[in-house]
mmCIF file of C-alpha atoms in Angstrom:
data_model
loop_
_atom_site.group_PDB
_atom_site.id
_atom_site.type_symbol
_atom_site.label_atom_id
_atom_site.label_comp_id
_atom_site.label_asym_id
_atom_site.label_seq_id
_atom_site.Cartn_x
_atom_site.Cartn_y
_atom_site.Cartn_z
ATOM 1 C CA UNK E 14 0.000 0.000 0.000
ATOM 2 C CA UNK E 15 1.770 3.298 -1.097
ATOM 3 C CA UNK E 16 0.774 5.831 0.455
ATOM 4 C CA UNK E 17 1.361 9.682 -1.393
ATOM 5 C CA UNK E 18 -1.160 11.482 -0.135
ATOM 6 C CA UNK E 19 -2.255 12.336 3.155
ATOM 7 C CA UNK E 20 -5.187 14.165 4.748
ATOM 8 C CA UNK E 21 -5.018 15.560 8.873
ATOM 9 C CA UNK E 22 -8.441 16.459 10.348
ATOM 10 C CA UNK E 23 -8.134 18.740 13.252
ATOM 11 C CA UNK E 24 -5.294 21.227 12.302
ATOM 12 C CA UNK E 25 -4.374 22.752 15.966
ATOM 13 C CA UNK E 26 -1.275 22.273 17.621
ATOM 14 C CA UNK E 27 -1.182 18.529 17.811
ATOM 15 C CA UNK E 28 -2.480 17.608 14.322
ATOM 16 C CA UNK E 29 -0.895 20.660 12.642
ATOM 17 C CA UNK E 30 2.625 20.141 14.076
ATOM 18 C CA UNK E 31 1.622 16.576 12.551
ATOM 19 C CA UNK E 32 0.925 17.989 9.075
ATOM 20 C CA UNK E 33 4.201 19.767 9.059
ATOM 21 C CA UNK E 34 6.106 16.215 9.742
ATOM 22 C CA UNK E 35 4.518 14.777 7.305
ATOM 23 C CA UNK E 36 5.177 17.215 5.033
ATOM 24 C CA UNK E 37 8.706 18.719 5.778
ATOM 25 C CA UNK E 38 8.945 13.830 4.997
ATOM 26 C CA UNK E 39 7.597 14.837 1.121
ATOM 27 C CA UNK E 40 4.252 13.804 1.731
ATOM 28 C CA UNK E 41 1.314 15.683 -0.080
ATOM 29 C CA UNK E 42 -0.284 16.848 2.953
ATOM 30 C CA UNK E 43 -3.878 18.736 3.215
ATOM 31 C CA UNK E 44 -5.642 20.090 6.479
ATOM 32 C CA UNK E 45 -9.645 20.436 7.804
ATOM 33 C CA UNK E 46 -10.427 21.985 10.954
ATOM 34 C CA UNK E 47 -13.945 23.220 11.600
ATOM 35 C CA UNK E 48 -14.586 25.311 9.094
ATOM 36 C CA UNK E 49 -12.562 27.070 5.823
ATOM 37 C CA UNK E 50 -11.460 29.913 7.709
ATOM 38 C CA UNK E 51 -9.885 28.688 11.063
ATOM 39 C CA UNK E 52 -8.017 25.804 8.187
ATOM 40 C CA UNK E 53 -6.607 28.448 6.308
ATOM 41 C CA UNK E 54 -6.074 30.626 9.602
ATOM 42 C CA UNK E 55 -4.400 27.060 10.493
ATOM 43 C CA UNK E 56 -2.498 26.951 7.811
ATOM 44 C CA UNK E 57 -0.599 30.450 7.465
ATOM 45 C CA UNK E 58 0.596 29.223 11.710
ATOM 46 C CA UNK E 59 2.161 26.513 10.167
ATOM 47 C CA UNK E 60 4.108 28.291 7.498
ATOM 48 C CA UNK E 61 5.288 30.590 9.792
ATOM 49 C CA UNK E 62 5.603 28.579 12.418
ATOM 50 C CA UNK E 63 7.716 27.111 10.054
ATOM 51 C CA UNK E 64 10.209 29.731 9.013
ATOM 52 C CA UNK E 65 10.491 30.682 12.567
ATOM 53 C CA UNK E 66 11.343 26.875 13.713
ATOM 54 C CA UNK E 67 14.768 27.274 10.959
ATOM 55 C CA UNK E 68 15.435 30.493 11.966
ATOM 56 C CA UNK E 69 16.258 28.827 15.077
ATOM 57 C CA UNK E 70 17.605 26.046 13.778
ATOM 58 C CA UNK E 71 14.749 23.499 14.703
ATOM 59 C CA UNK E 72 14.241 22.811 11.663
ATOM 60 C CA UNK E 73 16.485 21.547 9.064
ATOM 61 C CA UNK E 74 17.353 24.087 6.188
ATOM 62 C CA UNK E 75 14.962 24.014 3.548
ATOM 63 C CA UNK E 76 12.071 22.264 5.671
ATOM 64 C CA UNK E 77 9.581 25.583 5.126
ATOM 65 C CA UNK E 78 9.832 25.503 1.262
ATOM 66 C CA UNK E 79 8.657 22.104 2.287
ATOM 67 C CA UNK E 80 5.639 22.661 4.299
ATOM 68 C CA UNK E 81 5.107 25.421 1.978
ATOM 69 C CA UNK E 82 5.030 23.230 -1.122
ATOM 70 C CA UNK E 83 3.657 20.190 0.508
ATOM 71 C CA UNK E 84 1.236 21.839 3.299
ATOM 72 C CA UNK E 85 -2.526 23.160 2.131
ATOM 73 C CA UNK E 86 -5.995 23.751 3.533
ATOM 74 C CA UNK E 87 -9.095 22.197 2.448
ATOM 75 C CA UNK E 88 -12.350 24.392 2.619
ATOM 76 C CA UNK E 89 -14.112 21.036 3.749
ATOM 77 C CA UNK E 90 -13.271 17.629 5.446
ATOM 78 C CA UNK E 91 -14.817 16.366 2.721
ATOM 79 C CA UNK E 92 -13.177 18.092 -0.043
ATOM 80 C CA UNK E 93 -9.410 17.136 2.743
ATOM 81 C CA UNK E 94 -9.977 13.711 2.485
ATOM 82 C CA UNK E 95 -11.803 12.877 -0.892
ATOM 83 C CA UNK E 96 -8.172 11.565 -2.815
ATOM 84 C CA UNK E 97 -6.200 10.914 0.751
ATOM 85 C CA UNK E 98 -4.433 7.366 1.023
ATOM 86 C CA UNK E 99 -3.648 7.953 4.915
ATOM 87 C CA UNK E 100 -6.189 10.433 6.919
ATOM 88 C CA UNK E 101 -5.227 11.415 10.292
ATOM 89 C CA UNK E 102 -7.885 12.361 12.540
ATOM 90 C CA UNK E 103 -6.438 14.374 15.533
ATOM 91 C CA UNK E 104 -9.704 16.296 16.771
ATOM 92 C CA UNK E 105 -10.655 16.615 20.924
ATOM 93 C CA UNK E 106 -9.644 13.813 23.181
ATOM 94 C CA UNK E 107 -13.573 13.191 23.393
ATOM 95 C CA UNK E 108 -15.020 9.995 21.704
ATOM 96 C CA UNK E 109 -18.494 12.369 21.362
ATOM 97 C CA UNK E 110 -16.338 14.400 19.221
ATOM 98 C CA UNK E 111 -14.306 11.826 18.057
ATOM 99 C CA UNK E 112 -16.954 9.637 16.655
ATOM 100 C CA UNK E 113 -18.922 11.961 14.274
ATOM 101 C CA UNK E 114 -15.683 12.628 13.079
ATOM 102 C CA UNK E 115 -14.449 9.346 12.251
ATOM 103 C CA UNK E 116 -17.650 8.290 10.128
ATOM 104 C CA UNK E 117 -17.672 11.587 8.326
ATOM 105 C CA UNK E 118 -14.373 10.723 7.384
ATOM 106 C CA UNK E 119 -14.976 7.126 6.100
ATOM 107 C CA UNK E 120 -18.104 8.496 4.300
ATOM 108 C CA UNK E 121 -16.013 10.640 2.045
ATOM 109 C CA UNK E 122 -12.754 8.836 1.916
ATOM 110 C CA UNK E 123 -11.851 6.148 -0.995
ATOM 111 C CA UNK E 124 -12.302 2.352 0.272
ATOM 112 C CA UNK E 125 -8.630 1.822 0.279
ATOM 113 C CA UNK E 126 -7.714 4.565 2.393
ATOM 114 C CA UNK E 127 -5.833 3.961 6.188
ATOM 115 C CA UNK E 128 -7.780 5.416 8.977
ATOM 116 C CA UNK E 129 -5.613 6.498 11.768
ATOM 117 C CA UNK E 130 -6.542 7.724 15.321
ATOM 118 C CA UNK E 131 -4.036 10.306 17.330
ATOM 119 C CA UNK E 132 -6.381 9.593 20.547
ATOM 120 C CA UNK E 133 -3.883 9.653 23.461
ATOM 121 C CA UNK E 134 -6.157 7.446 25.766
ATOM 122 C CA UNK E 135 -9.549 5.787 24.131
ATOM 123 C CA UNK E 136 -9.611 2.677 23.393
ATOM 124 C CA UNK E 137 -9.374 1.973 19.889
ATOM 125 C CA UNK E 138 -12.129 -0.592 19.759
ATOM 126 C CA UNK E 139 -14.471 1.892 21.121
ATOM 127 C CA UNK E 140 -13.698 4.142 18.445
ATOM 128 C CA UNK E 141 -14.218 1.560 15.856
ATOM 129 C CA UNK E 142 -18.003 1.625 16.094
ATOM 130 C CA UNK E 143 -17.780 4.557 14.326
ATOM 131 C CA UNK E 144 -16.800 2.913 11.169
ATOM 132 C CA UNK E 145 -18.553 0.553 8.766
ATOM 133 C CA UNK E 146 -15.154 -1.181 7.594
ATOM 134 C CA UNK E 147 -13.027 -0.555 10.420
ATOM 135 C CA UNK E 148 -10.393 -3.069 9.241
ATOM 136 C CA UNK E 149 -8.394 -0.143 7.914
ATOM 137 C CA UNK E 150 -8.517 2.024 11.473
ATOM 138 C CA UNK E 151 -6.117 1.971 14.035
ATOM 139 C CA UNK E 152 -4.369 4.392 16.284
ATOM 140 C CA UNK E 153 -1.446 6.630 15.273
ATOM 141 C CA UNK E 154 -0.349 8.255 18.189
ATOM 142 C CA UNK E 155 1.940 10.913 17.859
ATOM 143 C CA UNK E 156 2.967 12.987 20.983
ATOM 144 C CA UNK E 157 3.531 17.254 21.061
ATOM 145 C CA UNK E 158 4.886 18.574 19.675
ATOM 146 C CA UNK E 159 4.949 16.668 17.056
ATOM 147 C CA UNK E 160 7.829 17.527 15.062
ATOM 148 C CA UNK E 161 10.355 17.112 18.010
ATOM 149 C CA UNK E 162 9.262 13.926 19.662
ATOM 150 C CA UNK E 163 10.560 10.819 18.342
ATOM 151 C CA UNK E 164 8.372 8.060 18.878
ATOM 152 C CA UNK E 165 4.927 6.819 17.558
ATOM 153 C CA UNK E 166 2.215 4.212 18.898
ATOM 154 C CA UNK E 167 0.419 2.221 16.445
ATOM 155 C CA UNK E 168 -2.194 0.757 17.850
ATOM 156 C CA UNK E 169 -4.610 -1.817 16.216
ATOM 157 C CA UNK E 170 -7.696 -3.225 17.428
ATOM 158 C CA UNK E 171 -9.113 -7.027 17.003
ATOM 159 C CA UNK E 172 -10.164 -6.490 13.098
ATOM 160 C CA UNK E 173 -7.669 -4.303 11.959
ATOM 161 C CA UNK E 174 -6.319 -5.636 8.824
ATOM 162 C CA UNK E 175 -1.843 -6.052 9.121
ATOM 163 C CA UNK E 176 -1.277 -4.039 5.605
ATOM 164 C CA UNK E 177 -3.228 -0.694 7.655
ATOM 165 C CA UNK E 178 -0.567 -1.118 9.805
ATOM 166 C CA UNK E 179 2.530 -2.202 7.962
ATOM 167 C CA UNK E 180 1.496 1.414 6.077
ATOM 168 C CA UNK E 181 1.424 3.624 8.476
ATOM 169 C CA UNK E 182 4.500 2.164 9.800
ATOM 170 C CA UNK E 183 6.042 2.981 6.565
ATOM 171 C CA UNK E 184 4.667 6.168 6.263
ATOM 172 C CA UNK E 185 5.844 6.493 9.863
ATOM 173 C CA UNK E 186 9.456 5.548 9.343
ATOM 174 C CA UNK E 187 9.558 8.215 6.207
ATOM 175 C CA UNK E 188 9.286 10.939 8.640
ATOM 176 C CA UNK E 189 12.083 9.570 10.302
ATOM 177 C CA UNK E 190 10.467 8.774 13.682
ATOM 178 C CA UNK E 191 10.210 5.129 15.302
ATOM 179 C CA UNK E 192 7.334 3.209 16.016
ATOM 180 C CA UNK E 193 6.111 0.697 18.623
ATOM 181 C CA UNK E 194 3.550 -1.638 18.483
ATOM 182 C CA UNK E 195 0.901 -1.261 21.181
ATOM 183 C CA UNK E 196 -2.076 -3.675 22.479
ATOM 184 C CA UNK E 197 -5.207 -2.231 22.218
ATOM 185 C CA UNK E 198 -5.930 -0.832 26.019
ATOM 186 C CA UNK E 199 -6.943 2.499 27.241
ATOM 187 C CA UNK E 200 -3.444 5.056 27.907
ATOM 188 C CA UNK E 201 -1.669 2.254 25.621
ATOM 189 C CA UNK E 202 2.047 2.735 27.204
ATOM 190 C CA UNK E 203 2.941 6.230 27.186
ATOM 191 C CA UNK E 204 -0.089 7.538 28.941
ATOM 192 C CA UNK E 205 0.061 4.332 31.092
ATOM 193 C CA UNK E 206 3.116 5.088 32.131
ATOM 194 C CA UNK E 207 2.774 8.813 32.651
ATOM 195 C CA UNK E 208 -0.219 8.558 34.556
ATOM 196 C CA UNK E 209 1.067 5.734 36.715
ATOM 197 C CA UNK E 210 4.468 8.403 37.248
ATOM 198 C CA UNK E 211 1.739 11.385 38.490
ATOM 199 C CA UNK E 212 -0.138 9.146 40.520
ATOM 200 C CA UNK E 213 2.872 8.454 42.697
ATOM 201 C CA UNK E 214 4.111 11.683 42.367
ATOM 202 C CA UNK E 215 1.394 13.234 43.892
ATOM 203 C CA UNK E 216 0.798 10.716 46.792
ATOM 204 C CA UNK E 217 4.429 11.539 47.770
ATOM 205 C CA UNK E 218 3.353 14.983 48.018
ATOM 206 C CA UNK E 219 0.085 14.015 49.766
ATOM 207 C CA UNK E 220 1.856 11.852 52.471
ATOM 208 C CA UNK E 221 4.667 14.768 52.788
ATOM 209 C CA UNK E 222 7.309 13.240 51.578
ATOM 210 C CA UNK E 223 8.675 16.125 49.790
ATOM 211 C CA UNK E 224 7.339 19.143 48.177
ATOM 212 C CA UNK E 225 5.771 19.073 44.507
ATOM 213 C CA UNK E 226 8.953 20.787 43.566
ATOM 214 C CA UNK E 227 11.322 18.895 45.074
ATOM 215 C CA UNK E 228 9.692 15.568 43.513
ATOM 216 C CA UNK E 229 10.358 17.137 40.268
ATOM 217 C CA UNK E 230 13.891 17.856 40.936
ATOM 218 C CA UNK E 231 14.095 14.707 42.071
ATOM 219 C CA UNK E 232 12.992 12.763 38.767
ATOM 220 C CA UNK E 233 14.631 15.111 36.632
ATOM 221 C CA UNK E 234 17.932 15.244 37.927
ATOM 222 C CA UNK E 235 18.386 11.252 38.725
ATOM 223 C CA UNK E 236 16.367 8.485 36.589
ATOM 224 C CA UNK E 237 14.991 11.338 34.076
ATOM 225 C CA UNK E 238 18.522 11.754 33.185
ATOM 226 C CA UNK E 239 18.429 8.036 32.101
ATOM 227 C CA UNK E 240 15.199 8.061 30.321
ATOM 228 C CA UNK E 241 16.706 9.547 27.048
ATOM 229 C CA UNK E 242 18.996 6.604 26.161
ATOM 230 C CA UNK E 243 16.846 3.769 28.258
ATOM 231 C CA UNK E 244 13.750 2.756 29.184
ATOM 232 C CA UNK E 245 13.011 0.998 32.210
ATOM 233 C CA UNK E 246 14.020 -2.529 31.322
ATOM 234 C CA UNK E 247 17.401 -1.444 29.735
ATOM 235 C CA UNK E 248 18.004 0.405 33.178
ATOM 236 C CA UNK E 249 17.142 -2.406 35.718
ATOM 237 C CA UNK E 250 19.403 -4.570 33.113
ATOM 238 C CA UNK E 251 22.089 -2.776 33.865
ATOM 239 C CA UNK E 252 21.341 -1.902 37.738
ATOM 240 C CA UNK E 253 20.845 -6.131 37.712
ATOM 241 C CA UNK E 254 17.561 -7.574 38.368
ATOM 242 C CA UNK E 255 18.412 -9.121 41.872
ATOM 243 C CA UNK E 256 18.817 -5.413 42.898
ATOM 244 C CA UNK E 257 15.756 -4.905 41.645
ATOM 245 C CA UNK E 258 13.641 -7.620 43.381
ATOM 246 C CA UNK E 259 15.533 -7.112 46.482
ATOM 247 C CA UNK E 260 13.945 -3.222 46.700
ATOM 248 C CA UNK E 261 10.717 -4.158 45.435
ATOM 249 C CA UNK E 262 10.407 -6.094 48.763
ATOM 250 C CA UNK E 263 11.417 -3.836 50.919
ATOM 251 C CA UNK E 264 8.558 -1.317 49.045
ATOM 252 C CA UNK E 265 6.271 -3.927 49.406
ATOM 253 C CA UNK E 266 6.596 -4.366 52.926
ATOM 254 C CA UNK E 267 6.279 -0.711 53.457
ATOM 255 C CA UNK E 268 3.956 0.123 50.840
ATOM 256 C CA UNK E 269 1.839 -3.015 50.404
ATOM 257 C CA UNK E 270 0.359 -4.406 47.203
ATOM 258 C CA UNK E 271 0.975 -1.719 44.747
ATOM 259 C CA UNK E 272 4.629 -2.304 45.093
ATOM 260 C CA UNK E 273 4.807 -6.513 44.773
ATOM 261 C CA UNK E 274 7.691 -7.505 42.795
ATOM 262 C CA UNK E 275 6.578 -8.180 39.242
ATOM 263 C CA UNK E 276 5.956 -11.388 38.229
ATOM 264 C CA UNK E 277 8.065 -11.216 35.269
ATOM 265 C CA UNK E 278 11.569 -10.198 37.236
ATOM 266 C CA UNK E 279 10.685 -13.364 39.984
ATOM 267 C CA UNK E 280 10.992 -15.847 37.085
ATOM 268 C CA UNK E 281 13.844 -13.874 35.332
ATOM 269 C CA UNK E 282 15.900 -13.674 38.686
ATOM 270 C CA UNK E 283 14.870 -17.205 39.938
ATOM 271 C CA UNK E 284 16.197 -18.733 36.345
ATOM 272 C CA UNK E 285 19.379 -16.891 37.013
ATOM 273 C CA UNK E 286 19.113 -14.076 34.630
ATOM 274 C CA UNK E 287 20.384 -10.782 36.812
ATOM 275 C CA UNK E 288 20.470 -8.684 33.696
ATOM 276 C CA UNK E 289 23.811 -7.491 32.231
ATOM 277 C CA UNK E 290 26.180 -9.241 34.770
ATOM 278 C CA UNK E 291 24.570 -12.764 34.203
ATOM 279 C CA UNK E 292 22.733 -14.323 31.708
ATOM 280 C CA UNK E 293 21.090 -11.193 30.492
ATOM 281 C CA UNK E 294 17.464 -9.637 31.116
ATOM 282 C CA UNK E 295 14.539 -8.217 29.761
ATOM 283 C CA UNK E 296 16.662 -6.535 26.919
ATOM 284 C CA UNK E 297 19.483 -6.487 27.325
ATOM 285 C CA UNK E 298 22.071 -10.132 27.114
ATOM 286 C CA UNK E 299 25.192 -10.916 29.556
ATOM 287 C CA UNK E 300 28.525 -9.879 28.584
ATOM 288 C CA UNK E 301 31.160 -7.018 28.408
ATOM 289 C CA UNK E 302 29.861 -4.065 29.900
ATOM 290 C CA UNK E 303 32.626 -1.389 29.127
ATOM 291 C CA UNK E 304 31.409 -0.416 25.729
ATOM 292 C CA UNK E 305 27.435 0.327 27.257
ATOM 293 C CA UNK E 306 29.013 1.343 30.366
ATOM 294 C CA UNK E 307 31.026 4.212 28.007
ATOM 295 C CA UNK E 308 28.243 4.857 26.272
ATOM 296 C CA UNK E 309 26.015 5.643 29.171
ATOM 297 C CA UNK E 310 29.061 7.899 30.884
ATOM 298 C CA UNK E 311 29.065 9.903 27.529
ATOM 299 C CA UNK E 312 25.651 10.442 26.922
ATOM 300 C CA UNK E 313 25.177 11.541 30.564
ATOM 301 C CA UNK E 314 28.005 13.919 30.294
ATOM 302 C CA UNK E 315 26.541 15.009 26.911
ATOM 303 C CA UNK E 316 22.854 15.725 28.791
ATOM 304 C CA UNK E 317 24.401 17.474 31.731
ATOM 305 C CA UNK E 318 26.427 19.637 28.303
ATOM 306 C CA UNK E 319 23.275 20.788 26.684
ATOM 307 C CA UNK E 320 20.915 21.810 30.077
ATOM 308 C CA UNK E 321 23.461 23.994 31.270
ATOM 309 C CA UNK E 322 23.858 25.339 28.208
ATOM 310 C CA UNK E 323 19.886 25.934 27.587
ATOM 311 C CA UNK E 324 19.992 27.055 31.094
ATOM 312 C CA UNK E 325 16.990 25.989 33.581
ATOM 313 C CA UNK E 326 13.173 25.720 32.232
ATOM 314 C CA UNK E 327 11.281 29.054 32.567
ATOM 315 C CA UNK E 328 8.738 29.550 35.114
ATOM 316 C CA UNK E 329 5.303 29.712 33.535
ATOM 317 C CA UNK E 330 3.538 33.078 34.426
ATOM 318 C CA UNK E 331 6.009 34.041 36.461
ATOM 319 C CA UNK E 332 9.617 35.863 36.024
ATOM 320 C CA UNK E 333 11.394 33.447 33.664
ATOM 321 C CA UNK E 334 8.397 33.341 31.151
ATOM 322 C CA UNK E 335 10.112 35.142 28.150
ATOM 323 C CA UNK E 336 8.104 37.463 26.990
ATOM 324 C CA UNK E 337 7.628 36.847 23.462
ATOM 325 C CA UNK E 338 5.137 33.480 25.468
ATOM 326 C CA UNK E 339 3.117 36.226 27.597
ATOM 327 C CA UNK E 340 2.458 38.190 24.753
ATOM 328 C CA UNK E 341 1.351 35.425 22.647
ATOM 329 C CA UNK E 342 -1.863 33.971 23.902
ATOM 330 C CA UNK E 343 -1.872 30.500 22.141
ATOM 331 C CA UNK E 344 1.113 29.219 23.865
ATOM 332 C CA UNK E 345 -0.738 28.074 27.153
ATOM 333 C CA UNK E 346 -2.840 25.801 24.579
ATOM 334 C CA UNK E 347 0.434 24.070 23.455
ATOM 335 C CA UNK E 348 1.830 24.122 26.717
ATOM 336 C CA UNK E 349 -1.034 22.230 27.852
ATOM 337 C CA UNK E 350 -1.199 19.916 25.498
ATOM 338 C CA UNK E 351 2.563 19.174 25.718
ATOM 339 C CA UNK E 352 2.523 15.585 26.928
ATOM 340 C CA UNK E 353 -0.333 14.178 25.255
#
């Protein structure tokens, strides 16, 4: 399934910075937002959003005579999706919203046309009702801002047919950005994951263990610092698992339930697999360290490079909010949305 052109319906921050991707990648992108106007209103952001994202070298040189050659606004969804091979719908997080949505898009798109879904959290299955052939749905999820995060879910339910989502890994991989493979289950991982990270976060705060503030120092400045290079299996590889289970029982016996020691790292540790010292782990095999060890030292030292030279995050609303943000009211909307 080749897939040329490409439709986006809902063109605010999260589906437009999706639009440019797609297009700075040499796709024939066009937008539909609610009505002619706010698309074309939509589209003359992303242009200069754009020029301003090379000016600052964001963007690589020559990626606004992309978006401008590759980037236009329908007056209709209809008219946005009518010769699409790939239409991504990226309205409100709100399946009442979502849904309408979704079948006007089907009604008007060819057969042979991929469905995709940037929900964040609904299940894809629910959103499949919507659909009379929903074989060709499935979830894209991109997170914002689009055109600097890396990473994708793909998400298929039960009847999703494989090519819907070979293609839209393809199309996917053309933007240079990787994808990952995701059951079918509401928050999929990122949102799992983030959500599971608040939650704990704010019962810290809650039983006074430290301050909101400190929390955040905490994370950012100690396994945050990790979370660039590896994720959480790659990390308690290297730690070794049998470090691992040892704290999760000393959680548990503070902390009860909530903390019990996976099943998955009791059978890895009790079939002698500690991770990177022994045997290997959950992705990472046994043998010479030195080279991931030097790799890790490096990219720390790298990290630690580039935040003092950005300096610390800005304050929002108060002194460190630069004033070019205070004067531009749209930027609590992308703000908001950052980590969708």
């Amino acid at each position: 399934m080749s897939i040329t052109n490409v439709a986006v319906v809902g063109a605010g921050y999260m589906g437009g910075g999706i639009a440019q991707v797609l297009a700075i990648a040499g796709f024939q992108v066009v937008i539909s937002d609610a009505d002619a106007e706010t698309t074309r209103n939509h589209l003359e952001r992303l242009r200069q959003e754009a020029r301003t994202f090379e000016d600052q070298g964001l963007f690589d040189p020559g990626s606004t005579a992309l978006v401008e050659a590759n980037l236009r606004a329908a007056d209709s969804l209809e008219a946005a999706v009518a010769d699409a091979d790939f239409i991504e719908e990226a309205v409100s997080e709100n399946p009442a919203v979502k849904g309408p949505v979704l079948a006007a898009i089907e009604a008007a798109a060819r057969p042979d046309a991929v469905i995709g879904s940037n929900t964040s959290t609904l299940p894809i299955s629910g959103l499949a009702v919507n659909l009379t052939h929903a074989e060709r749905f499935l979830g894209v999820h991109f997170s914002n801002p689009a055109p600097f995060i890396p990473g994708v879910e793909l998400i298929a339910h039960a009847g999703t047919n494989e090519a819907a989502v070979v293609a839209a890994e393809e199309l996917v991989a053309r933007t240079g950005k990787l994808t990952a493979r995701v059951t079918d289950r509401a928050g999929f991982v990122l949102n799992r994951l983030q959500y599971a990270l608040l939650k704990e976060a704010a019962t810290l705060v809650e039983d006074g263990v430290a301050t909101a503030e400190d929390v955040d120092i905490v994370v950012r400045t100690t396994f945050g610092y990790r979370l660039p290079f590896f994720g959480p299996f790659a990390i308690a590889d290297m730690a070794g698992l049998d470090i691992y289970e040892a704290g999760f029982g000393t959680l548990s016996e503070h902390y009860g339930e909530r903390f019990a020691t996976p099943a998955v790292l009791t059978e890895l540790v009790a079939s002698g697999h500690l991770g990177v010292k022994q045997d290997g782990g959950f992705v990472i095999p046994a043998g010479d360290s030195a080279p991931l060890v030097a790799y890790r030292n490096r990219a720390y030292a790298r990290l630690g490079q580039l935040l003092r030279e950005l300096g610390p995050a800005p304050t929002v609303g108060g002194s460190g909010t630069p004033p070019e943000a205070l004067a531009n009211p749209e930027t609590p909307d992308t703000i908001e949305e950052q980590q969708r």
